[in-house]
mmCIF file of C-alpha atoms in Angstrom:
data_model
loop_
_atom_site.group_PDB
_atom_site.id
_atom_site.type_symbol
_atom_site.label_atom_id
_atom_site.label_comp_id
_atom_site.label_asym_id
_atom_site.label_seq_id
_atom_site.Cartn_x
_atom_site.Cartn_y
_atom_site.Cartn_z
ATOM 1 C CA UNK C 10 -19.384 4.154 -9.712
ATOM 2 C CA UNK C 11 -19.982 4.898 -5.987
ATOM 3 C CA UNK C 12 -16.962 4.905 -4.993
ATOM 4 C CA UNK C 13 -15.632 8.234 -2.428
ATOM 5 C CA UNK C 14 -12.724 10.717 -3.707
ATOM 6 C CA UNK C 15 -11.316 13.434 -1.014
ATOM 7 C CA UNK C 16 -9.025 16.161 -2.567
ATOM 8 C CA UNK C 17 -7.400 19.562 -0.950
ATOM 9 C CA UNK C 18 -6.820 22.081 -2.624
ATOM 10 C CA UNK C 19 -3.749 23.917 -0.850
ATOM 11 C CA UNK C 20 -4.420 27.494 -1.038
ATOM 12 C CA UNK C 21 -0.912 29.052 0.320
ATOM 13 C CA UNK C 22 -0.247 32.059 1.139
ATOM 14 C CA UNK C 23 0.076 34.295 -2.540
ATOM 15 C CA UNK C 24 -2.105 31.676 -4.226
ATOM 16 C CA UNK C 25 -4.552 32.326 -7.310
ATOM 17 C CA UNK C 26 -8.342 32.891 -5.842
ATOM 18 C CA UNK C 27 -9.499 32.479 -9.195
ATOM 19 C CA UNK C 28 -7.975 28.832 -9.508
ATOM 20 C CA UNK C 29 -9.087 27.827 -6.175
ATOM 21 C CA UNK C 30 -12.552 28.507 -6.368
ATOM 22 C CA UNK C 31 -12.368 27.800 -9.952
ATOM 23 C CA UNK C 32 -11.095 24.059 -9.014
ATOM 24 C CA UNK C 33 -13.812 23.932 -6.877
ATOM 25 C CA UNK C 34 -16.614 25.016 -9.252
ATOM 26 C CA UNK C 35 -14.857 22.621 -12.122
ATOM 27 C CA UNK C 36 -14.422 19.643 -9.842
ATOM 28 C CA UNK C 37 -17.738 19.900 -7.571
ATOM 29 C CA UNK C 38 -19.396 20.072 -10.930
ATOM 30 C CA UNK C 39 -17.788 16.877 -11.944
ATOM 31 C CA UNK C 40 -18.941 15.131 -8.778
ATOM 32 C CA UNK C 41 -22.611 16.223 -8.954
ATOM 33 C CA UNK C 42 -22.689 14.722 -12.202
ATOM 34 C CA UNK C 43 -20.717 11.570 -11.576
ATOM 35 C CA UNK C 44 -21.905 8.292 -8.843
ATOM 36 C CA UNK C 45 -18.826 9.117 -6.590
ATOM 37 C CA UNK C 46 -19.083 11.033 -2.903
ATOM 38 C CA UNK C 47 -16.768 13.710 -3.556
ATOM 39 C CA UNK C 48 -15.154 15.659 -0.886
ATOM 40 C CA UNK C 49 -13.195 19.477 -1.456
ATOM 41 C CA UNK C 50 -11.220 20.718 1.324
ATOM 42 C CA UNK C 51 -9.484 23.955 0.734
ATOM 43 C CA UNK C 52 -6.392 24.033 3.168
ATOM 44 C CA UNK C 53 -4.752 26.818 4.717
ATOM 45 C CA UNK C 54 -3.317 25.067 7.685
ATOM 46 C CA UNK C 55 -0.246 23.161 6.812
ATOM 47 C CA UNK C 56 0.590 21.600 10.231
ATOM 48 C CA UNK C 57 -1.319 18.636 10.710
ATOM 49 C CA UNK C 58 -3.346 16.046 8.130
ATOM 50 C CA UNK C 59 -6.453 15.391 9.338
ATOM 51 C CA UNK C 60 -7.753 13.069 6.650
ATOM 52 C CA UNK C 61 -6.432 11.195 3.760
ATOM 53 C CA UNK C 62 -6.880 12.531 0.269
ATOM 54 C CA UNK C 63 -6.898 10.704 -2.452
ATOM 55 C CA UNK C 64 -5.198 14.075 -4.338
ATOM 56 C CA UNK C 65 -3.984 17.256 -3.050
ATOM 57 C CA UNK C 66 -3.558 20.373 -5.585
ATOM 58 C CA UNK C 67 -1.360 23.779 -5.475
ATOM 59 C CA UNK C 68 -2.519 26.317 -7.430
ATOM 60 C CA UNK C 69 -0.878 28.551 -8.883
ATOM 61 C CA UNK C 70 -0.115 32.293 -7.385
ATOM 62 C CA UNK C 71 -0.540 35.202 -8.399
ATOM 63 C CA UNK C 72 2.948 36.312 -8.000
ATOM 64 C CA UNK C 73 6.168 35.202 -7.098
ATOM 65 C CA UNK C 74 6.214 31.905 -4.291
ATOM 66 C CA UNK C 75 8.358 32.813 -1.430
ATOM 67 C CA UNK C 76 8.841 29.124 0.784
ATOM 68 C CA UNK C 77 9.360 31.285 4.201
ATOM 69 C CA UNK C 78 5.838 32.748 4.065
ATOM 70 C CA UNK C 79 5.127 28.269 4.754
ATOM 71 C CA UNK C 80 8.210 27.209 5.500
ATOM 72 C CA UNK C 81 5.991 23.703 6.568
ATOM 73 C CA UNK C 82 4.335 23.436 3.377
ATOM 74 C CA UNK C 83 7.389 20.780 1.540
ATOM 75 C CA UNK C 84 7.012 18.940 4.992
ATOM 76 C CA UNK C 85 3.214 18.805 4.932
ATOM 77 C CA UNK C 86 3.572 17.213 1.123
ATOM 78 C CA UNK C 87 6.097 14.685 1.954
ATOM 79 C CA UNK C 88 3.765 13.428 4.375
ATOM 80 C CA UNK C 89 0.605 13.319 2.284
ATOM 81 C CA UNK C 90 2.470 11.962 -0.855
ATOM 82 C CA UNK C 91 3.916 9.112 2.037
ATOM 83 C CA UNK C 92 0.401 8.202 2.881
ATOM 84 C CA UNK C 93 -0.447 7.578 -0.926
ATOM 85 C CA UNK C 94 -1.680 11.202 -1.968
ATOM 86 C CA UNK C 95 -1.327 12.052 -5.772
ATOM 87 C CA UNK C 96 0.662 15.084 -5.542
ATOM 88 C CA UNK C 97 -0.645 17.850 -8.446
ATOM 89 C CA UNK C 98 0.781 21.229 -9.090
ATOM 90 C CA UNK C 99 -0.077 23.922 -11.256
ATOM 91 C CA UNK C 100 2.547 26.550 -12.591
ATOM 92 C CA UNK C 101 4.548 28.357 -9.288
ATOM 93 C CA UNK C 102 2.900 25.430 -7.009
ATOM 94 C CA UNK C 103 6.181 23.222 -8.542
ATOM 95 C CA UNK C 104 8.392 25.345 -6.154
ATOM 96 C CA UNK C 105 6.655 23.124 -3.298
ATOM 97 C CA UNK C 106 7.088 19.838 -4.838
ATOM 98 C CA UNK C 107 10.374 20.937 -5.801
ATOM 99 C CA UNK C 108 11.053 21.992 -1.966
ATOM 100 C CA UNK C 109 9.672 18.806 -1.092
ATOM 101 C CA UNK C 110 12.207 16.619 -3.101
ATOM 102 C CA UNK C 111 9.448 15.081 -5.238
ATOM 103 C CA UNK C 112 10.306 15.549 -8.528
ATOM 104 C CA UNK C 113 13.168 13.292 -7.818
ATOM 105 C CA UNK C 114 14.797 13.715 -10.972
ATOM 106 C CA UNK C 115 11.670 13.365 -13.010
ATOM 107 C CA UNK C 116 10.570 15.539 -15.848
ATOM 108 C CA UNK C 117 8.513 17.733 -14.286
ATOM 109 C CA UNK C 118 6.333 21.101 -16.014
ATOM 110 C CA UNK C 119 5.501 24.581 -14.729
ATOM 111 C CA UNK C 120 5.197 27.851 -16.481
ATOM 112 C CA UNK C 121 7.988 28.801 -19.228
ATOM 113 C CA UNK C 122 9.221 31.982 -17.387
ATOM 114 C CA UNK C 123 9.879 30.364 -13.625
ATOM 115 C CA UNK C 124 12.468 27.762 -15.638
ATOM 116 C CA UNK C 125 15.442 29.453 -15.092
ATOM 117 C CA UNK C 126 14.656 30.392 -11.247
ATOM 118 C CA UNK C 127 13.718 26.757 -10.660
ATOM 119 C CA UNK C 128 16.636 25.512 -12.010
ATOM 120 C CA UNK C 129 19.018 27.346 -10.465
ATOM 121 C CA UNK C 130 17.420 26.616 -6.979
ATOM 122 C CA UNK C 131 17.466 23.015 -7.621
ATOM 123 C CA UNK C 132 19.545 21.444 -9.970
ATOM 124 C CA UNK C 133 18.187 18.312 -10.127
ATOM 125 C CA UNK C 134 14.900 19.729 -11.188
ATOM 126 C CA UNK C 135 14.105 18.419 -14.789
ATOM 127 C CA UNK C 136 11.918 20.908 -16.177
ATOM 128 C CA UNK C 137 10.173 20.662 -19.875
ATOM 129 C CA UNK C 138 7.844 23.627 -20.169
ATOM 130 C CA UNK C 139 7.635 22.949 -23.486
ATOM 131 C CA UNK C 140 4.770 20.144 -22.067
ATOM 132 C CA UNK C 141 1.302 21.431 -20.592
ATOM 133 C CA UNK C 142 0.773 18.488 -18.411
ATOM 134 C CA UNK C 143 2.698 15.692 -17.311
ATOM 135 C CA UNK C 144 1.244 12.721 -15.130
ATOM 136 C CA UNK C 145 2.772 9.873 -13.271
ATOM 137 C CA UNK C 146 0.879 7.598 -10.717
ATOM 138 C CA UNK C 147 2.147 9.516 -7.630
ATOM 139 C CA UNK C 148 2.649 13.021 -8.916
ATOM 140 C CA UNK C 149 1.494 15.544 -12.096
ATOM 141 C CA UNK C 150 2.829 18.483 -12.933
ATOM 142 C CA UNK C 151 0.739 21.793 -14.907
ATOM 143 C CA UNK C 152 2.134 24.107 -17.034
ATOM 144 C CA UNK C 153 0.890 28.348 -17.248
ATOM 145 C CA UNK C 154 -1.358 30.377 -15.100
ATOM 146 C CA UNK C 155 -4.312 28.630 -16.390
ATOM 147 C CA UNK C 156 -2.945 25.356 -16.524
ATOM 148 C CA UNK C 157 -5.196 24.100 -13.059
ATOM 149 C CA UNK C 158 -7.957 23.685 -15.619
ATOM 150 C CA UNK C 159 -6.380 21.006 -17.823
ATOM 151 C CA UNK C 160 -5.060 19.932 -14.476
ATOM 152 C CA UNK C 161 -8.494 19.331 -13.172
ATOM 153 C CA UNK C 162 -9.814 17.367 -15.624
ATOM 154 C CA UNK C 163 -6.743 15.247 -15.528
ATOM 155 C CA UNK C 164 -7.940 14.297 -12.386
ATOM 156 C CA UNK C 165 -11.810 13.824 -13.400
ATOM 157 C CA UNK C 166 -10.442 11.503 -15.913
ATOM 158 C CA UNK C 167 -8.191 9.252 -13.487
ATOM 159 C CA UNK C 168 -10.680 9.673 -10.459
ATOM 160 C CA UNK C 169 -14.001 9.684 -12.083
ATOM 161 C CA UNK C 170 -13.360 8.198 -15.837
ATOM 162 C CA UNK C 171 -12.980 9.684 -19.114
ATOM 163 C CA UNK C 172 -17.447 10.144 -19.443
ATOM 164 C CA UNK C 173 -17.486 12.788 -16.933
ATOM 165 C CA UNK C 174 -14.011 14.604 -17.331
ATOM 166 C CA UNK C 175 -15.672 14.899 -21.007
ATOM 167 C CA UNK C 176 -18.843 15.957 -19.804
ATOM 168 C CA UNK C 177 -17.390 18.771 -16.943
ATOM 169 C CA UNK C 178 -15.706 20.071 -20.401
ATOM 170 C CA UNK C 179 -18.187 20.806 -22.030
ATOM 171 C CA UNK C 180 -20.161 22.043 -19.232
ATOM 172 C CA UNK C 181 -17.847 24.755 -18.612
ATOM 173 C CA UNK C 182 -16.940 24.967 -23.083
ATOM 174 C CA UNK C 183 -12.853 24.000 -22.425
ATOM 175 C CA UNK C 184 -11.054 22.043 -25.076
ATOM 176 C CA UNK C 185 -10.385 18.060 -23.945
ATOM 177 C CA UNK C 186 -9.305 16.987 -27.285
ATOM 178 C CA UNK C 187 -5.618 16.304 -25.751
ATOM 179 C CA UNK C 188 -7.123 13.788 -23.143
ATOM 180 C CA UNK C 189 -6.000 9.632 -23.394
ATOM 181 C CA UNK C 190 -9.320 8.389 -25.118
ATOM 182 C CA UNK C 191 -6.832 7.896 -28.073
ATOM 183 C CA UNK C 192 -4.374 5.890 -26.066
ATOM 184 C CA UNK C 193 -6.640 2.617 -25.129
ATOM 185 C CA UNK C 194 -6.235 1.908 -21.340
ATOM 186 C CA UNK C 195 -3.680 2.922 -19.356
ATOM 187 C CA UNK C 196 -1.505 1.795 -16.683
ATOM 188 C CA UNK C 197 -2.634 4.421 -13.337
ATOM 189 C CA UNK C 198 -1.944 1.855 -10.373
ATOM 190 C CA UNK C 199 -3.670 2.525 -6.765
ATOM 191 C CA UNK C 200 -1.843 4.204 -4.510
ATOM 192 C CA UNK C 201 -4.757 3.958 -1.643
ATOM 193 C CA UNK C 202 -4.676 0.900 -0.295
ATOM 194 C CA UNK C 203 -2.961 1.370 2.941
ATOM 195 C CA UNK C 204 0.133 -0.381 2.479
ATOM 196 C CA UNK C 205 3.041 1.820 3.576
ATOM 197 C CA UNK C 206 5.532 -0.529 3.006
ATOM 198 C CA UNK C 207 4.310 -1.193 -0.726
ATOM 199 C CA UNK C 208 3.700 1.856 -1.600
ATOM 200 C CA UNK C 209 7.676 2.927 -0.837
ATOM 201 C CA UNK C 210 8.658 0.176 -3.381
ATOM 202 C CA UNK C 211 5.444 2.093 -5.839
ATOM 203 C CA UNK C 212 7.128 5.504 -5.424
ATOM 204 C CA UNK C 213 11.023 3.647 -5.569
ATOM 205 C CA UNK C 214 8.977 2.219 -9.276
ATOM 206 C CA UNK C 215 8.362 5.905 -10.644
ATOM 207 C CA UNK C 216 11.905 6.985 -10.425
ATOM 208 C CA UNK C 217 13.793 3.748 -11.269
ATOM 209 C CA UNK C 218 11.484 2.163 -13.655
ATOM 210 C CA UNK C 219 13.783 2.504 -16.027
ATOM 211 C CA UNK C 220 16.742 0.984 -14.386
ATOM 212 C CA UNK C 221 17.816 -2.901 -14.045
ATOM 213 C CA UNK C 222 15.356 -3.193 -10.757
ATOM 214 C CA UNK C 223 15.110 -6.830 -9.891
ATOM 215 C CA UNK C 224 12.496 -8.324 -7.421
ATOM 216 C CA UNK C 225 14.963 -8.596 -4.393
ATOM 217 C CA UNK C 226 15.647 -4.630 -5.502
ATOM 218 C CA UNK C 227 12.264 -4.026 -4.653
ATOM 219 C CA UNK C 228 12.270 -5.954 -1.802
ATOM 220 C CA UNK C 229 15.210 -4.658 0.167
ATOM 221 C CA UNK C 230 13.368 -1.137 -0.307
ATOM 222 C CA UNK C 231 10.282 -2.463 1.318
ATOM 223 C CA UNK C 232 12.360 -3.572 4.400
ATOM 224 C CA UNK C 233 10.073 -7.012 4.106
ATOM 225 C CA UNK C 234 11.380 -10.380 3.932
ATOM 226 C CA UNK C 235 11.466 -11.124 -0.222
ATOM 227 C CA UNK C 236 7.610 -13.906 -0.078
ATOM 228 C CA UNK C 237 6.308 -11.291 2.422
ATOM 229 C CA UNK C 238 6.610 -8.720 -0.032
ATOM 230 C CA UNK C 239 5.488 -10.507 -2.967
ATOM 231 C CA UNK C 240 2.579 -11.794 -1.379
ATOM 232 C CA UNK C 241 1.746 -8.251 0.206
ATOM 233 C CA UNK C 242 2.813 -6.546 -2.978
ATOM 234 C CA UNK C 243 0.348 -8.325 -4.913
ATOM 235 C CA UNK C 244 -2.978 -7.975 -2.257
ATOM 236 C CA UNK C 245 -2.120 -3.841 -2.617
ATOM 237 C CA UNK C 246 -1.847 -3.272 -6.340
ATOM 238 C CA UNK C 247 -3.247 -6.411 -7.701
ATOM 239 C CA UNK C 248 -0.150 -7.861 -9.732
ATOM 240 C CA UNK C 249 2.677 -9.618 -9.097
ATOM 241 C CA UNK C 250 6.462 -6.823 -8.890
ATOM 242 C CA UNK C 251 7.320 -8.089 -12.114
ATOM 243 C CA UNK C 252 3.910 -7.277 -14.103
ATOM 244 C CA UNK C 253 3.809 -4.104 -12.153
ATOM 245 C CA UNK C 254 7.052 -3.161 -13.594
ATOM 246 C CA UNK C 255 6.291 -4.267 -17.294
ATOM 247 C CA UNK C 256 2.989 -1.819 -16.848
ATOM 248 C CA UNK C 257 4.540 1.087 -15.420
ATOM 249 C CA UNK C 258 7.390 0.987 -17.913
ATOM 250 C CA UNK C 259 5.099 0.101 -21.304
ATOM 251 C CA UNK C 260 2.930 3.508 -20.110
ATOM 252 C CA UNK C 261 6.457 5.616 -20.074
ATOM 253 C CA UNK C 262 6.908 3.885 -23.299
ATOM 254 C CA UNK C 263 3.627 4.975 -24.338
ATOM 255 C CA UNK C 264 4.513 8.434 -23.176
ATOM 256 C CA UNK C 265 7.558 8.318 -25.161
ATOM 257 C CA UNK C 266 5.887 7.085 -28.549
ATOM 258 C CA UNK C 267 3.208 10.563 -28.340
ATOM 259 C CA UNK C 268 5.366 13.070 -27.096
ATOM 260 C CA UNK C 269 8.527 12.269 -28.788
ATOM 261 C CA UNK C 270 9.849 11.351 -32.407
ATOM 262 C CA UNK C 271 12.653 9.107 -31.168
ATOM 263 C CA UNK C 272 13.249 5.713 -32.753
ATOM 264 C CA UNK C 273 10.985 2.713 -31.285
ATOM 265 C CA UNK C 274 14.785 1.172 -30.330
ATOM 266 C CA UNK C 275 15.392 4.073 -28.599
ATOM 267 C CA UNK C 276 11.976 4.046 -26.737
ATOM 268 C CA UNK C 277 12.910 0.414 -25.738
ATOM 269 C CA UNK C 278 16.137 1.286 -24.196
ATOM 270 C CA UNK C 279 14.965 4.381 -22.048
ATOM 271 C CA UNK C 280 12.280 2.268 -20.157
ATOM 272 C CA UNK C 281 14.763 -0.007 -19.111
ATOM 273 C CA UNK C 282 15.058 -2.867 -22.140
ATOM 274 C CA UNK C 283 18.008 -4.189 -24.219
ATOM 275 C CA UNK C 284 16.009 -6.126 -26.717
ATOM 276 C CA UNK C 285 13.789 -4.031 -29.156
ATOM 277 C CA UNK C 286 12.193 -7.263 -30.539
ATOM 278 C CA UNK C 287 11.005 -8.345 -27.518
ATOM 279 C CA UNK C 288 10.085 -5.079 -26.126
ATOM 280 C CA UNK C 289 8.085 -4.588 -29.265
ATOM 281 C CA UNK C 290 5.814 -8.197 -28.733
ATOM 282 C CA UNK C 291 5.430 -6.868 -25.091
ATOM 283 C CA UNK C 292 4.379 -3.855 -26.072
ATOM 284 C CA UNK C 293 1.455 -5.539 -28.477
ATOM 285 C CA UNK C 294 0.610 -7.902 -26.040
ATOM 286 C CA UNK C 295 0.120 -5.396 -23.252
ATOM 287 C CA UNK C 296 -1.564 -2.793 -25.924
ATOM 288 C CA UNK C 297 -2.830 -3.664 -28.659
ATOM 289 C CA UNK C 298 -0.973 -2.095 -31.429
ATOM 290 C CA UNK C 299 2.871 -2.234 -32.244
ATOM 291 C CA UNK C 300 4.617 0.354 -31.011
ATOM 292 C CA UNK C 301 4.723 1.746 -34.630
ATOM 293 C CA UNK C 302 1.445 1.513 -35.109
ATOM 294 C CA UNK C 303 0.045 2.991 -31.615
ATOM 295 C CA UNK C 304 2.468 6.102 -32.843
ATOM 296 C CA UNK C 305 0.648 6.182 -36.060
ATOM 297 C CA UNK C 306 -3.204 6.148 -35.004
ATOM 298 C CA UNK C 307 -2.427 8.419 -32.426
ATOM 299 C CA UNK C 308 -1.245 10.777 -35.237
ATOM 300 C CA UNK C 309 -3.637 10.523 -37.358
ATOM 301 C CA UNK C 310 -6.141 11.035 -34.503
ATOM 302 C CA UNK C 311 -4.012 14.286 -34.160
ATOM 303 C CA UNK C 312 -4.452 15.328 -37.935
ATOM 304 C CA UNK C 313 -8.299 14.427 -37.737
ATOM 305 C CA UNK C 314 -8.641 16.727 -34.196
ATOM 306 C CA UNK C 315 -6.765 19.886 -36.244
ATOM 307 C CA UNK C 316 -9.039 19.670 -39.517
#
């Protein structure tokens, strides 16, 4: 590949040793093996970015997170997540991105027992620790103690592609059989090229994909005249607003078709469509399979993994 990948690894005050050198043994073992230049930073200073990472991780701790031991910390991850960082967390590490505001009313995951404790501190916190891992563009979320692993290779896989996050697993013997090789492509849009002003509107995209957002929508939250934005729009991510949007909200339908039993109709109407006809010949077109049947191979992939 070639290409450079910088991550941090945030290693606040209470934080897990084991997961931090552990994410650097599993993901320096990944870049040896892979063509990319791959930089690990483990942080401990908070007040000032002195690089851009392509990711930034928060392990978990080893006991309970308490914000005024880095009261700068939710401030410090704004700022990277601004300049087009993927945000990741593993278990307690979601009190920061909670702190930070960037679950923003997403489903979010962190470790079963620190539910009720989350939610009380922030109510708008949507927590399903029922999940292990969940992934958007600009932000993914880990479930238990160990979770950083599965966390890691998440990474390996978007970063690096699915030959090496396969390969670092069996390196170090941990199970991968829950990775997207079953989902054929994926919609993971680049949030490194630069644009400040387009990513906003890429962030605005992850919490409002599924509501009527309209091109002048999009606009107005870029603060650029409406042809500016389209034109700059499509330089950064490589599509025009209105593909961008039918990608980002066919991969939560996607999401929605694995994780969930809910009707295909009702899969249409939570991404933001009123027709299920015609959100089941987008759907083909822009994967392959009907919705039905990308729900039933990725099933019976299941049943195959489990004999």
């Amino acid at each position: 590949m070639g290409q450079s990948l910088a991550i941090a690894i945030l290693a606040y005050p209470g934080s897990l040793k084991s997961a931090v050198y552990g994410l650097q043994d599993v993901l320096g073992h990944a870049g040896h093996i892979s063509e990319a230049e791959v930089s690990l930073d483990v942080l401990e200073d908070f007040s000032a970015v002195s690089k851009r990472y392509d990711a930034v991780i928060l392990p978990p701790s080893a006991g309970r997170v308490r914000l005024e031991d880095v009261p700068v910390l939710p401030g410090f991850l704004q700022h990277l997540h601004g300049n087009g960082s993927v945000v990741c967390s593993a278990c307690t590490g979601l009190t920061f991105v909670a702190a930070a505001g960037l679950g923003a009313g997403r489903k979010v995951t962190t470790h079963w027992g620190l539910e009720q404790r989350l939610s009380a501190a922030y109510p708008d916190l949507r927590l399903d620790t029922d999940r292990l891992l969940i992934e958007y563009s600009d932000l993914i979320t880990a479930g238990g103690l160990m979770a950083w692993v599965d966390l890691a290779l998440a990474l390996i896989e978007r970063f690096l592609g699915y030959p090496v996050a396969v390969a670092t697993a069996r390196h170090f013997i941990v199970d991968f059989r829950r990775r997207d090789q079953r989902r054929f492509r994926r919609f993971l849009p680049d949030l490194r090229h630069g644009d400040a002003s387009i990513l906003k509107v890429q962030h605005f995209l992850e919490i409002r994909s599924g509501d009527d957002v309209s091109v002048a929508d999009m606009a107005r939250e870029s603060g650029l005249p409406s042809r500016t934005f389209q034109r700059r729009f499509k330089a950064a991510t490589g599509l025009a607003p209105k593909q961008y949007l039918q990608e980002l909200r066919i991969e939560r339908a996607r999401d929605l078709l694995i994780e969930t039993d809910r009707p295909v109709s009702d899969v249409c109407f939570a991404v933001g469509y009123n027709d299920p006809p015609s959100f089941v010949r987008l759907f083909s077109r822009l994967s392959g399979l009907t919705p039905g049947a990308f729900r039933g191979q990725y099933r019976r992939e299941d049943l195959k993994l489990a004999d």
